[in-house]
Every structure is written in C-alpha cells, then in structure tokens.
Amino acid sequence: MIRFIVSRVLQGIVVIFAVITITFALSKMAPGGSVRTERSISKEAQKAQDEYYGRDKPWIVQLGLQFKHYATLDLPESEHYKGRGVDEIIASGFPVSATVGGAALLIALAIGVPLGAMAALRPNSFEDRASTLAATIGICAPSMVLGPLLAKLFGLNLRWFNASGWFDTADWVLPAFTLGIIYSGYIARLTRGSLRETLAQEFIRTARAKGAGETSVVFLHALKLASLPVINFLGPAAAGLLTGSFIVETVFQLPGLGQFFVSAAINKDLPLAIGLSTFFAALIVSFNLLVDILQAILNPRIRLHA
C-alpha cells in the first residue's frame, strides 16, 4: 500500500508539471496579453511590467520560473488582480466553491443512489422506468436552464432564498441543488447498471440459497460491490464540483473559483490561469488516489500495484 501511494504521488507530480507546461504553452500561443490589452500604456511601463513578470526572458526560462514557483509553493502575483497573489485568490474563492460543491455532492448521492437502487431492484417495472426517466432528465437538463428556473421559483416567486449573491448562510442551497440534481442523474444510472449486474452474480445466488434475507443480500453484499463504479465516478466529479461550476457560479453570482477561471481566460492572466489549472489538477490527482484506496478496501480482490 505504501509503495502504491508513493508511486501515485510521484506520478501525480509529473501530471501537475505537465499541466503547468501545457497551460503555459497554450497561454503563450494566444494572441495579446494582459498588459497589452490596456488602452493606454507607455513603452517604459510595458517594459517594466515585462521585466517584473519575467516576460522579457526566453520561454524556456519563463517555464522554469513557473516550475520553481510551484515546487517551492511560492505562487506568483496575478497580472490582472494587481497586488494579489494566486494563492490568495484561490484561498478567497475556494471556500465558496467547496461549500456549494460539497453540498451538491451529498445531494447527488442522496438522490442518485436510492433512485438507482430502486430501479435495479424492480427491473422493467413502473419504478424502474420512472427512475430512468428522472435520471435522464437530470443528465440532460443544462445548468444554464435549471439554475435560472430554481432561482425564479424559489428565489423570486416563493422568496425562500436569495436568487443570487453570497450574503446569507442559506445561499448555497439553490446552486448546490442545481449541481446536485444534474450529477444525481449520472449516479442513478451508474448505480442501477452496477447493482443489476451484481445481483446476477454467483455469490448473490449463493447468499440467497443459504437463507440470507433480501435486505441483507442487497445492503451487505450487493450494494458494497455495486458502489465501486459510483466511487470511481466521484473522483473527478468531486474535484470538478469543489473547484466550482463556471455557469452555476455565474448564474447565482457567487464569489467562487469559477469567476476567476473565466477572468483568467478573458484577461490572459497567465499566472492565474496556471495556478487555477494546477490547483484543479492537484485535486483530481488527490481524489483519484483516494478512490483507488477506497476501491481496494471495499473489494479485497483489487490489488494495488505501484
């Protein structure tokens, strides 16, 4: 287990530096720049800015400086948000995105797992068709449509929550339900398919032949194994939810990481773009490692090899 974890951590470091390299290269290929898009700037000021951010150096030297920043955890300053470091921006936006994303993940599991399990236990029944239809609607419903509908119904019409902004302790509810409903459709489909396949396996028939009750068969035997595809899906899904959804955060005007992703792209803010991409990559690597460990715990037949 220790060899596996060390190996995956080293592989994750390689992935993170690859993300830095790709993001840097793509940003350099894009036309314009954060300073050059300003309306009025003298050549002297532009030269000073280039020297300060290292843009006057060769590309390979600039890339080496980026590697140094993240190897030493000394993140650079944003080019657009003057005076604010990339780490400061991430620290300010991540709690909002994590609150909404964490709640959305719990909502998705609370809706998706029971819905998928009910469909799997009653194949080709009304419950199965209704659950499948609900999951399909959840998957197909775009957040840019579902979010405004929830905001209008529960925010403007019923006035149970704020339609936008981050002012009250309950402002996470509508954006979290918007994301949770969408992801619950994927989880329901995965749970249904995996549980139906597991219930048809030999060890389930053996457990029933030995007199085990249906509740024991489903919850102690089948659901444990059937949860593996769901857990595998939750790795990258959790990372995406915790770093914020661009559309949902824009719809509900949340001060999360989503707005900074968009701002970094529009303003060609290279340090911020690399910082956010690296942070997102680090979360994916971490959650995928956690998923692998959980799968090995739930299914002893899975062996972790470095």
C-alpha positions as a printed Julia matrix, in Angstrom:
306×3 Matrix{Float64}:
   0.0     0.0     0.0
   2.8     2.43    0.91
   4.64    1.7    -2.36
   1.43    2.28   -4.27
   0.74    5.62   -2.56
   4.31    6.85   -3.07
   4.21    5.77   -6.73
   0.9     7.53   -7.34
   2.11   10.69   -5.61
   5.19   10.78   -7.86
   3.01   10.18  -10.92
   0.71   12.97   -9.73
   3.65   15.37   -9.51
   4.56   14.54  -13.11
   0.94   15.16  -14.16
   0.85   18.51  -12.36
   4.05   19.71  -14.03
   2.68   18.51  -17.38
  -0.44   20.62  -16.75
   1.76   23.63  -15.98
   3.68   23.09  -19.23
   0.55   22.68  -21.38
  -1.24   25.65  -19.81
   1.87   27.8   -20.24
   2.26   26.8   -23.89
  -1.42   27.41  -24.71
  -1.36   30.8   -22.97
   1.72   31.84  -24.92
   0.09   30.82  -28.2
  -2.95   33.02  -27.51
  -2.73   36.47  -29.1
  -2.36   39.58  -26.97
  -1.62   39.79  -23.27
  -2.94   41.21  -20.02
  -0.82   44.35  -20.24
  -1.15   44.88  -23.97
  -4.94   44.9   -23.77
  -4.94   48.04  -21.63
  -5.95   51.14  -23.53
  -3.05   53.42  -22.68
   0.36   52.31  -21.52
   3.78   53.71  -22.3
   6.61   51.63  -23.66
   8.57   52.21  -20.45
   5.69   50.95  -18.31
   5.19   47.96  -20.6
   8.9    47.13  -20.38
   8.8    47.41  -16.58
   5.8    45.09  -16.45
   7.51   42.56  -18.72
  10.61   42.61  -16.53
   8.57   42.26  -13.33
   6.63   39.22  -14.59
   9.63   37.77  -16.47
   8.02   38.1   -19.89
  11.23   39.57  -21.32
  13.03   36.25  -20.78
  13.04   33.29  -23.2
  10.08   30.94  -23.0
  12.11   28.11  -21.52
  13.33   30.4   -18.73
   9.77   31.58  -18.06
   8.59   27.98  -17.85
  11.44   27.18  -15.45
  10.31   30.07  -13.25
   6.79   28.64  -13.2
   8.15   25.25  -12.13
  10.16   26.96   -9.38
   7.07   28.82   -8.1
   5.07   25.62   -7.66
   7.97   23.44   -6.48
   8.61   25.92   -3.66
   4.89   26.74   -3.16
   5.75   30.4    -3.74
   2.96   31.28   -6.16
   3.34   34.41   -8.31
   1.21   37.53   -8.35
  -1.79   37.79  -10.66
  -1.27   40.05  -13.67
  -4.89   41.24  -13.7
  -5.63   41.47   -9.97
  -2.72   43.72   -9.08
  -1.23   43.16   -5.66
  -2.96   39.79   -5.13
  -1.06   36.53   -5.23
  -2.52   33.5    -6.98
  -2.58   31.62   -3.65
  -4.53   34.48   -2.08
  -7.11   34.4    -4.89
  -7.52   30.62   -4.56
  -7.86   30.93   -0.79
 -10.6    33.54   -1.18
 -12.65   31.7    -3.79
 -12.22   28.05   -2.86
 -14.28   28.09    0.4
 -17.35   29.28   -1.54
 -16.87   26.72   -4.31
 -16.13   23.96   -1.77
 -19.26   24.75    0.25
 -21.5    24.61   -2.81
 -19.66   21.65   -4.37
 -19.59   19.6    -1.17
 -23.31   20.14   -0.59
 -24.03   19.32   -4.25
 -22.08   16.05   -3.94
 -24.1    15.0    -0.88
 -27.36   15.92   -2.62
 -26.35   13.96   -5.72
 -25.56   10.87   -3.63
 -28.73   11.22   -1.53
 -30.89   11.35   -4.68
 -28.93    9.22   -7.14
 -28.08    6.12   -5.09
 -31.64    5.4    -3.8
 -33.09    6.2    -7.22
 -30.72    3.84   -8.99
 -31.1     1.11   -6.37
 -34.9     1.24   -6.59
 -34.72    0.89  -10.36
 -32.3    -2.05  -10.13
 -34.41   -3.94   -7.58
 -37.56   -3.65   -9.71
 -36.38   -4.11  -13.32
 -38.83   -3.27  -16.1
 -41.37   -2.0   -13.57
 -43.0     1.41  -13.32
 -40.46    2.39  -10.67
 -37.62    1.39  -12.99
 -38.98    3.4   -15.92
 -39.8     6.41  -13.73
 -36.33    6.38  -12.14
 -34.64    6.02  -15.52
 -36.71    8.91  -16.91
 -35.87   11.11  -13.91
 -32.16   10.28  -14.24
 -32.21   11.05  -17.96
 -33.9    14.4   -17.35
 -31.31   15.21  -14.69
 -28.46   14.39  -17.07
 -29.94   16.31  -19.99
 -31.01   19.38  -18.02
 -28.32   22.05  -18.63
 -27.29   24.06  -15.59
 -27.85   27.29  -17.53
 -31.55   26.34  -17.7
 -32.06   24.56  -14.38
 -30.29   27.26  -12.36
 -32.43   30.19  -13.52
 -35.6    28.08  -13.09
 -34.75   27.3    -9.46
 -33.74   30.93   -8.86
 -37.03   32.2   -10.29
 -39.23   29.69   -8.48
 -37.62   29.59   -5.04
 -35.89   32.97   -5.12
 -38.15   35.43   -6.92
 -41.58   33.8    -6.65
 -41.57   32.0    -3.3
 -38.76   34.13   -1.82
 -37.39   31.23    0.24
 -33.82   32.01   -0.76
 -31.82   34.79   -2.37
 -31.94   34.49   -6.15
 -28.25   35.44   -6.42
 -25.3    36.6    -4.35
 -23.47   35.27   -1.31
 -24.96   37.07    1.66
 -26.81   34.58    3.9
 -25.91   31.16    5.28
 -28.54   29.55    3.02
 -27.21   30.99   -0.23
 -25.55   27.66   -1.03
 -28.9    25.84   -1.33
 -30.04   26.79   -4.84
 -26.65   26.43   -6.59
 -25.98   23.18   -4.71
 -29.33   21.72   -5.77
 -28.7    22.84   -9.36
 -25.43   20.89   -9.47
 -26.71   18.05   -7.27
 -29.73   17.29   -9.46
 -27.57   17.12  -12.58
 -24.96   14.82  -11.02
 -27.61   12.66   -9.34
 -28.71   11.52  -12.81
 -25.25   10.12  -13.57
 -25.04    8.44  -10.17
 -28.5     6.91  -10.55
 -27.61    5.42  -13.94
 -24.32    4.03  -12.63
 -25.98    2.59   -9.5
 -28.77    0.95  -11.48
 -26.48   -0.71  -14.01
 -23.88   -1.82  -11.48
 -26.41   -3.14   -8.95
 -28.32   -5.12  -11.58
 -25.08   -6.69  -12.77
 -24.02   -7.5    -9.2
 -27.37   -9.07   -8.27
 -26.95  -11.51  -11.16
 -23.59  -12.81   -9.95
 -22.97  -16.21   -8.43
 -22.14  -15.1    -4.9
 -25.52  -13.35   -4.62
 -27.35  -16.55   -5.61
 -25.23  -18.43   -3.07
 -26.14  -15.96   -0.32
 -29.83  -16.32   -1.13
 -29.55  -20.13   -1.22
 -28.06  -20.05    2.28
 -31.17  -18.26    3.53
 -29.94  -14.68    3.71
 -32.73  -12.11    3.72
 -33.22   -9.8     0.76
 -32.24   -6.77    2.83
 -29.01   -8.45    3.9
 -28.27   -9.56    0.33
 -28.75   -6.06   -1.07
 -27.1    -3.92    1.62
 -24.39   -6.22    2.97
 -23.37   -7.97   -0.21
 -24.55   -6.42   -3.48
 -24.53   -2.69   -2.77
 -20.99   -2.78   -1.39
 -19.62   -4.15   -4.68
 -22.04   -2.16   -6.85
 -20.81    1.1    -5.33
 -17.36    0.74   -6.95
 -18.29    2.4   -10.31
 -20.01    5.21   -8.4
 -16.91    5.78   -6.26
 -14.75    5.74   -9.4
 -17.01    8.4   -10.94
 -16.87   10.53   -7.79
 -13.11   11.11   -8.05
 -13.03   13.61  -10.93
 -16.63   14.66  -10.23
 -15.77   15.76   -6.69
 -12.76   17.72   -7.94
 -14.92   19.47  -10.53
 -17.63   20.3    -8.01
 -15.24   21.58   -5.36
 -13.49   23.93   -7.76
 -16.79   25.41   -8.85
 -19.02   25.33  -11.89
 -18.46   28.31  -14.17
 -22.09   28.5   -15.29
 -23.71   27.96  -11.89
 -21.45   30.45  -10.15
 -22.18   32.97  -12.89
 -25.95   32.38  -12.74
 -26.07   32.81   -8.95
 -23.3    35.46   -8.83
 -21.12   33.51   -6.4
 -17.6    34.72   -5.5
 -16.08   31.27   -6.08
 -13.23   29.97   -8.21
 -15.42   29.79  -11.33
 -15.34   33.53  -11.86
 -11.54   33.55  -11.62
 -11.24   30.76  -14.21
 -13.27   32.87  -16.63
 -11.41   36.06  -15.73
  -8.0    34.4   -16.25
  -9.02   33.31  -19.74
 -10.58   36.65  -20.77
  -7.76   38.79  -19.4
  -4.99   36.38  -20.48
  -3.74   36.3   -16.91
  -1.02   33.65  -17.25
  -0.07   33.26  -13.56
  -3.71   32.93  -12.51
  -4.55   30.54  -15.37
  -1.63   28.28  -14.48
  -2.4    28.5   -10.77
  -6.04   27.52  -11.13
  -5.27   24.74  -13.62
  -2.59   23.36  -11.31
  -4.9    23.51   -8.31
  -7.6    21.68  -10.26
  -5.11   19.04  -11.42
  -3.86   18.53   -7.86
  -7.42   17.95   -6.66
  -8.09   15.39   -9.41
  -4.86   13.53   -8.59
  -5.7    13.53   -4.87
  -9.28   12.34   -5.32
  -8.29    9.63   -7.8
  -5.74    8.32   -5.29
  -8.4     8.32   -2.59
 -10.8     6.48   -4.92
  -8.22    3.77   -5.63
  -7.66    3.21   -1.91
 -11.4     3.07   -1.19
 -11.93    0.56   -4.0
  -9.24   -1.7    -2.57
 -10.87   -1.51    0.87
 -14.36   -2.29   -0.46
 -13.21   -5.08   -2.77
 -10.26   -7.12   -1.42
  -9.86   -8.74   -4.86
  -8.48   -5.43   -6.12
  -4.73   -5.27   -5.59
  -2.88   -2.01   -5.58
   0.35   -2.25   -7.57
   2.9     0.53   -7.84
